[in-house]
mmCIF file of C-alpha atoms in Angstrom:
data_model
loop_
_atom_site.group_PDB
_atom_site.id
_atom_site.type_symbol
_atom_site.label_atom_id
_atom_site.label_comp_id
_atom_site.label_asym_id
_atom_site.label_seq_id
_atom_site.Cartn_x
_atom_site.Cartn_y
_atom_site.Cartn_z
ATOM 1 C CA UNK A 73 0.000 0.000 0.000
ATOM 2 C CA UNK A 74 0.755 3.558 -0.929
ATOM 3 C CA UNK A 75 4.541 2.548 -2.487
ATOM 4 C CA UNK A 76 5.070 4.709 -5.604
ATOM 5 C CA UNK A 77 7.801 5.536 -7.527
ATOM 6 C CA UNK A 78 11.448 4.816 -5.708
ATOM 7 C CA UNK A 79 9.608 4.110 -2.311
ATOM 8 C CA UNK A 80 10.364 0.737 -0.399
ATOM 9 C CA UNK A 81 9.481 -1.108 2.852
ATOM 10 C CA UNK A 82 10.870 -3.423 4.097
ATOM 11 C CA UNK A 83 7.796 -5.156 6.178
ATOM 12 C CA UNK A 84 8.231 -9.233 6.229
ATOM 13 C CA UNK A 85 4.348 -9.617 5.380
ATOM 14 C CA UNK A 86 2.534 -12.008 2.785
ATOM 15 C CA UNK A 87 2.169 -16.014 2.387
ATOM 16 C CA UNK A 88 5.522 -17.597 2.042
ATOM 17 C CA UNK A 89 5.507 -19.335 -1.294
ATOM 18 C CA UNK A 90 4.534 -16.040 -3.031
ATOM 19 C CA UNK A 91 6.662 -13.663 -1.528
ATOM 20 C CA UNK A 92 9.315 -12.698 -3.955
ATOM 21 C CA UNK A 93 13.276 -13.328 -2.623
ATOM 22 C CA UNK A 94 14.233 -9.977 -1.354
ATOM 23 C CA UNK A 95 11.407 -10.309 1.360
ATOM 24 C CA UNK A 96 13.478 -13.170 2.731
ATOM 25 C CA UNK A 97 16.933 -11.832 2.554
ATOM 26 C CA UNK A 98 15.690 -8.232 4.620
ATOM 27 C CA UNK A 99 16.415 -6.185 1.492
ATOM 28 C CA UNK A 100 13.961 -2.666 0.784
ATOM 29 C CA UNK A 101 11.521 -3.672 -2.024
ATOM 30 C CA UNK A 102 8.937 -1.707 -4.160
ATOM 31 C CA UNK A 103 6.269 -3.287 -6.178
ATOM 32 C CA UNK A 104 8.502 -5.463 -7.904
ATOM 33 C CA UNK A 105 7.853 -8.303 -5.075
ATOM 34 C CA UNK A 106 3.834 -8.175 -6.924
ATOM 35 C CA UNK A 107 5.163 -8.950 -9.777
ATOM 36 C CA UNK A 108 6.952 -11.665 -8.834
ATOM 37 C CA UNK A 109 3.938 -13.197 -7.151
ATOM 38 C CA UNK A 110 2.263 -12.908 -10.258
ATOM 39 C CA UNK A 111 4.704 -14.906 -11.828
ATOM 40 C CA UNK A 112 4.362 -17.980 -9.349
ATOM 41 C CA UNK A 113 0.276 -17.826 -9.299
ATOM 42 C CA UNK A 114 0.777 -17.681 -13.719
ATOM 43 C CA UNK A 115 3.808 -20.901 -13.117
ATOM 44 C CA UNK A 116 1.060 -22.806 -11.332
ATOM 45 C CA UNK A 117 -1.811 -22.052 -13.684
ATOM 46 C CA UNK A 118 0.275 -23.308 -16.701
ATOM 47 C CA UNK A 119 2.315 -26.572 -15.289
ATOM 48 C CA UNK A 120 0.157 -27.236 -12.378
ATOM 49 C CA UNK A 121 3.219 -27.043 -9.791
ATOM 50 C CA UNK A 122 5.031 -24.380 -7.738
ATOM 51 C CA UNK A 123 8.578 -23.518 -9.355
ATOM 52 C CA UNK A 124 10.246 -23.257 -6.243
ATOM 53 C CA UNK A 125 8.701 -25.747 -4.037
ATOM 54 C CA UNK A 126 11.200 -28.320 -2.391
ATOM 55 C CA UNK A 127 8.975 -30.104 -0.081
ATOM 56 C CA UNK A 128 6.681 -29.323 3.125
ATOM 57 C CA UNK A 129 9.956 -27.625 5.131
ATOM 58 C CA UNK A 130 9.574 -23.951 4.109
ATOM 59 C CA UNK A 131 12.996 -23.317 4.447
ATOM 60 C CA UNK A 132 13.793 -25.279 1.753
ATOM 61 C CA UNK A 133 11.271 -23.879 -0.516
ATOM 62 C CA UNK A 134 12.507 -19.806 0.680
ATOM 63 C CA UNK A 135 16.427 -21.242 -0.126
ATOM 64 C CA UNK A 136 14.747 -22.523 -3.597
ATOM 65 C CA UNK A 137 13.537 -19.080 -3.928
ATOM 66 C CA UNK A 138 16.736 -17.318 -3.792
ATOM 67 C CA UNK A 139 19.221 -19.614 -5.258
ATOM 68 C CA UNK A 140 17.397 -21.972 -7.996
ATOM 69 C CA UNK A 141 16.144 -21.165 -11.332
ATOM 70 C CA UNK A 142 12.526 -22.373 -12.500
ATOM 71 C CA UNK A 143 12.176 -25.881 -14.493
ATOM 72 C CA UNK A 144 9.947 -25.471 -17.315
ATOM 73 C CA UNK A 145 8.577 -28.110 -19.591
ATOM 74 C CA UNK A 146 9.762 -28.978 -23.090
ATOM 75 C CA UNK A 147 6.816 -28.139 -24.107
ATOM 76 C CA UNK A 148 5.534 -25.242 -22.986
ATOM 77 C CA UNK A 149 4.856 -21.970 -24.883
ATOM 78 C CA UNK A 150 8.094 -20.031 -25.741
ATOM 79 C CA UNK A 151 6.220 -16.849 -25.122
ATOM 80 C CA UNK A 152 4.061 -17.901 -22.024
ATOM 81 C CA UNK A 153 7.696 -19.280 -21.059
ATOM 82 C CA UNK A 154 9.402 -15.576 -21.693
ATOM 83 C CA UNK A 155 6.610 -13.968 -19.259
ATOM 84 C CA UNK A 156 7.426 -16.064 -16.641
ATOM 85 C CA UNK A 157 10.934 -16.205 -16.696
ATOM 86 C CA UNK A 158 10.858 -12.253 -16.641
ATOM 87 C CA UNK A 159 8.173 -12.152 -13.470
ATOM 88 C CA UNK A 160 10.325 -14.646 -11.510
ATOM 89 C CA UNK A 161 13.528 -12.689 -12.311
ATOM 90 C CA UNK A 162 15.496 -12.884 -9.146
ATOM 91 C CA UNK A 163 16.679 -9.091 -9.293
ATOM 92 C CA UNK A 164 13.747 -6.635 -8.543
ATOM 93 C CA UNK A 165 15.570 -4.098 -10.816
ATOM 94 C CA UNK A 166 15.600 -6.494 -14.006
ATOM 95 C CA UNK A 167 12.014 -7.446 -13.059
ATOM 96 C CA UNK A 168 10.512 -4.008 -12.622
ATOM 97 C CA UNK A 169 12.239 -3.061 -16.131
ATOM 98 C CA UNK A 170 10.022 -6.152 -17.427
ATOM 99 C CA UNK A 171 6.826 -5.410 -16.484
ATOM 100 C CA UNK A 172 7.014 -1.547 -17.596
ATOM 101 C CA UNK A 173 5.720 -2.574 -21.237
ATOM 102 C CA UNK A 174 4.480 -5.451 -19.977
ATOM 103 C CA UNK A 175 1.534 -5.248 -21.829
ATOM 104 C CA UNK A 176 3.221 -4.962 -24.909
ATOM 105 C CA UNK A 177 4.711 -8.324 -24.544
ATOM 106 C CA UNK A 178 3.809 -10.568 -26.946
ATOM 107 C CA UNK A 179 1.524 -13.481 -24.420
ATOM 108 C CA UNK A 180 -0.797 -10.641 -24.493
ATOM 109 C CA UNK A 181 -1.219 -9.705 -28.292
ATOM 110 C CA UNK A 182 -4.979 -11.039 -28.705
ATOM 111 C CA UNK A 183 -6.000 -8.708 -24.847
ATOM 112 C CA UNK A 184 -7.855 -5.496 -26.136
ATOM 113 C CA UNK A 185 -6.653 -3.889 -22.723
ATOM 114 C CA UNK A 186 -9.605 -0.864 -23.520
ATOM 115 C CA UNK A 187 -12.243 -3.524 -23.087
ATOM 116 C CA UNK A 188 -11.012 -4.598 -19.933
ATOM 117 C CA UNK A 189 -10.639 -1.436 -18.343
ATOM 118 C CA UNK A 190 -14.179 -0.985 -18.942
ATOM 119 C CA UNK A 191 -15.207 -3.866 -18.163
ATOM 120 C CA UNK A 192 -16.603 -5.133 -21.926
ATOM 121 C CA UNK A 193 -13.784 -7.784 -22.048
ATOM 122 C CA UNK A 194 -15.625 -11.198 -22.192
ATOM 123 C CA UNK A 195 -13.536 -14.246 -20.552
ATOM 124 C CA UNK A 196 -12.505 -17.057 -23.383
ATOM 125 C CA UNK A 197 -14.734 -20.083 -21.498
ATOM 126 C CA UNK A 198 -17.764 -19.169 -19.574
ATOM 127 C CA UNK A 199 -19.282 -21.580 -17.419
ATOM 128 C CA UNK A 200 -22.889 -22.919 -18.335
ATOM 129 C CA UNK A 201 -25.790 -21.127 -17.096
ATOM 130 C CA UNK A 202 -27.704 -22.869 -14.273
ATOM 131 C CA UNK A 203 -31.262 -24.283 -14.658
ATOM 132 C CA UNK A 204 -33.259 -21.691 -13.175
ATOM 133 C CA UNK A 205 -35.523 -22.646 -9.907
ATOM 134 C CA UNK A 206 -38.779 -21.694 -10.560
ATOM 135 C CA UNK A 207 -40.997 -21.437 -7.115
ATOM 136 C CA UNK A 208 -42.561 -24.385 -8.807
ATOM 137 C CA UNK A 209 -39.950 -26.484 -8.684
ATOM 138 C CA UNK A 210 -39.132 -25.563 -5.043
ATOM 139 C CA UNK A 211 -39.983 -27.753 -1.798
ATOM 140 C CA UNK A 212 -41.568 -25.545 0.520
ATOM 141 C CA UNK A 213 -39.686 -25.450 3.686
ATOM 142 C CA UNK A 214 -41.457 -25.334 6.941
ATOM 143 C CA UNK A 215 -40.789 -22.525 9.039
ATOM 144 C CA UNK A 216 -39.086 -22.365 12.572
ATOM 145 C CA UNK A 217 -42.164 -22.137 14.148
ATOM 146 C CA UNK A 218 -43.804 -25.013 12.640
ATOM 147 C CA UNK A 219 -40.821 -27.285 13.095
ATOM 148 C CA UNK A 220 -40.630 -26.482 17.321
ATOM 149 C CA UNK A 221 -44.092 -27.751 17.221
ATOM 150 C CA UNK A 222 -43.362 -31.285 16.183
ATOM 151 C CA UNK A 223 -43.907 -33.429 19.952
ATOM 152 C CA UNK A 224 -41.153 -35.242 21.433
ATOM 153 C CA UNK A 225 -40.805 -38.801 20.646
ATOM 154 C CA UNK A 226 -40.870 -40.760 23.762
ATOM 155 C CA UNK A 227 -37.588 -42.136 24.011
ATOM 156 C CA UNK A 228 -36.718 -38.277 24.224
ATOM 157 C CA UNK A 229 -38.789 -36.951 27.110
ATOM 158 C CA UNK A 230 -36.722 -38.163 29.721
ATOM 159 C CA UNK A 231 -33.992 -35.864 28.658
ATOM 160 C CA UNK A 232 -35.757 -32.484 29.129
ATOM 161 C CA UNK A 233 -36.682 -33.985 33.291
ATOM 162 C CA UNK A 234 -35.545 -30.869 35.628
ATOM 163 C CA UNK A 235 -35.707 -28.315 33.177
ATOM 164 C CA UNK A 236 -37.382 -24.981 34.578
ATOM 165 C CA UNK A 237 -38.764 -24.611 31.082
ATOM 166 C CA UNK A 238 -40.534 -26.694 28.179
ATOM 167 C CA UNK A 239 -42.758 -25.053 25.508
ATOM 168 C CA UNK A 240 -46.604 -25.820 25.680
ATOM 169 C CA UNK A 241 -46.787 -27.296 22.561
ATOM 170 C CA UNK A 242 -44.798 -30.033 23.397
ATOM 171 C CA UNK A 243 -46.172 -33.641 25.012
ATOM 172 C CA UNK A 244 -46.524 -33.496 28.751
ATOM 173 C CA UNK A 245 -42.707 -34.324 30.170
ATOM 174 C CA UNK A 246 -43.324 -37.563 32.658
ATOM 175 C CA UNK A 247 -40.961 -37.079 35.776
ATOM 176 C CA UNK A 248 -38.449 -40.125 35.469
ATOM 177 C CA UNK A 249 -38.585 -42.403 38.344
ATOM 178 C CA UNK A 250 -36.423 -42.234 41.469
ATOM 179 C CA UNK A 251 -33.893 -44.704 41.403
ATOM 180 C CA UNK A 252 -34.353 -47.488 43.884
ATOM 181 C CA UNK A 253 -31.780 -46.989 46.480
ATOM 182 C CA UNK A 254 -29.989 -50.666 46.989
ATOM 183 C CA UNK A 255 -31.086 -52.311 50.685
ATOM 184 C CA UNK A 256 -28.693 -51.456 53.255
ATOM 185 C CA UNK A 257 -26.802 -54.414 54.416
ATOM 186 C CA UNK A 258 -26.224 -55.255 57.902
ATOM 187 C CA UNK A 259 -23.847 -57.231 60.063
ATOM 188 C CA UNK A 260 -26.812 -60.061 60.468
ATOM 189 C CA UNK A 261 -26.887 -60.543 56.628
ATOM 190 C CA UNK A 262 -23.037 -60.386 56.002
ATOM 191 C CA UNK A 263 -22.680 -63.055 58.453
ATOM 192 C CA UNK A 264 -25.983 -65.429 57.024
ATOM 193 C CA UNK A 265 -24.644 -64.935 53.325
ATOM 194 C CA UNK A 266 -21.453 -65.876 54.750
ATOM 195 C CA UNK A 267 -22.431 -69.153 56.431
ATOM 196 C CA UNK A 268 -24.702 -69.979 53.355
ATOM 197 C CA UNK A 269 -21.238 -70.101 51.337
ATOM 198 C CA UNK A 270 -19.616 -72.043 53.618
ATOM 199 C CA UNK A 271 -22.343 -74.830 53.952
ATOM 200 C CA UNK A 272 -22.694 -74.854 50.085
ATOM 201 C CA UNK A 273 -18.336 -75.720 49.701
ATOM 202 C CA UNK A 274 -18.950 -78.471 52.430
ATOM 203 C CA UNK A 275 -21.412 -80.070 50.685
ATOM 204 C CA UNK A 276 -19.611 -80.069 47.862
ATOM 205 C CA UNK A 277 -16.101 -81.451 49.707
ATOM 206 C CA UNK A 278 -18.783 -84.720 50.459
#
């Protein structure tokens, strides 16, 4: 924001496997560092990879940045190939001398840049129209109200028990039942349960 002409920051700021090579070596940098961004987002839209990428340690992806040249496919485009070269130029200086007649280049020859400044440009491949929903076609949905209505199944009721509220519309909440408290053993019935093992191993010594 707001750098123009020979103004620089030098603000670390921006997702890591965009940021142009200068950011990570603490040089000032202008606008150039865009550009360069640019030129990985175009790298990736043409070969489907990042040029620089060396795995998931970022480290190895900055030092990538900053010493390593991009691979490009046999293949590809000579001019699409030209473009990116010059947006992934390691020296800001070369790469803001690219991009000031950057529209002149020759990737761009068929872009009537007039049209898309004002917004007539139409894109190459437009995605189909959807079928359009007529109410017709359309489910009607029940509203809120209608839907906190609907009783309680009820399996359920025993989960609103001790609640200080329930809406009227719902079925009548049955208290759930105290739970039976076991019996309360005493010394009497220790000892008779006790003897009753004992008697039962004797008879089975006979």
């Amino acid at each position: 924001m707001n750098i123009f002409g020979d103004t620089k920051t030098s603000d670390c700021v921006g997702t890591y496997i965009y940021m142009a090579p200068e950011i990570f070596l603490q040089k000032p940098y202008n606008t150039a560092v865009d550009w360069f961004s640019a030129g990985v987002v175009l790298y990736e839209m043409a070969i489907g990879g990042h040029p620089f990428y060396k795995g998931k340690l970022h480290w190895t992806t900055i030092m990538g940045k900053v010493n390593d040249e991009p691979v490009f496919p046999k293949k590809l485009d000579l001019q699409l190939k030209a473009i990116i070269k010059g947006l992934l130029d390691k020296s800001p200086e070369s790469r803001q001398k690219f991009v000031d007649n950057i529209r002149d280049h020759p990737f761009f020859t068929e872009i009537n840049w007039t049209d898309i400044e004002e917004a007539r440009a139409c894109p190459p491949f437009q995605l189909p129209l959807p079928e359009v929903m007529t109410l017709s076609k359309m489910n009607p949905v029940p509203c809120f109200s209608k839907l906190m209505r609907l009783p309680i199944a009820e399996e359920d009721q025993q989960l609103f028990c001790g609640f200080t509220f329930a809406s009227d519309g719902w079925k009548v909440i049955k208290p759930m039942p105290k739970p039976v408290k076991p019996h309360r053993r005493t010394f009497c019935s220790i000892v008779r349960d006790a003897l009753h093992r004992i008697w039962r191993r004797i008879k089975r010594w006979k």
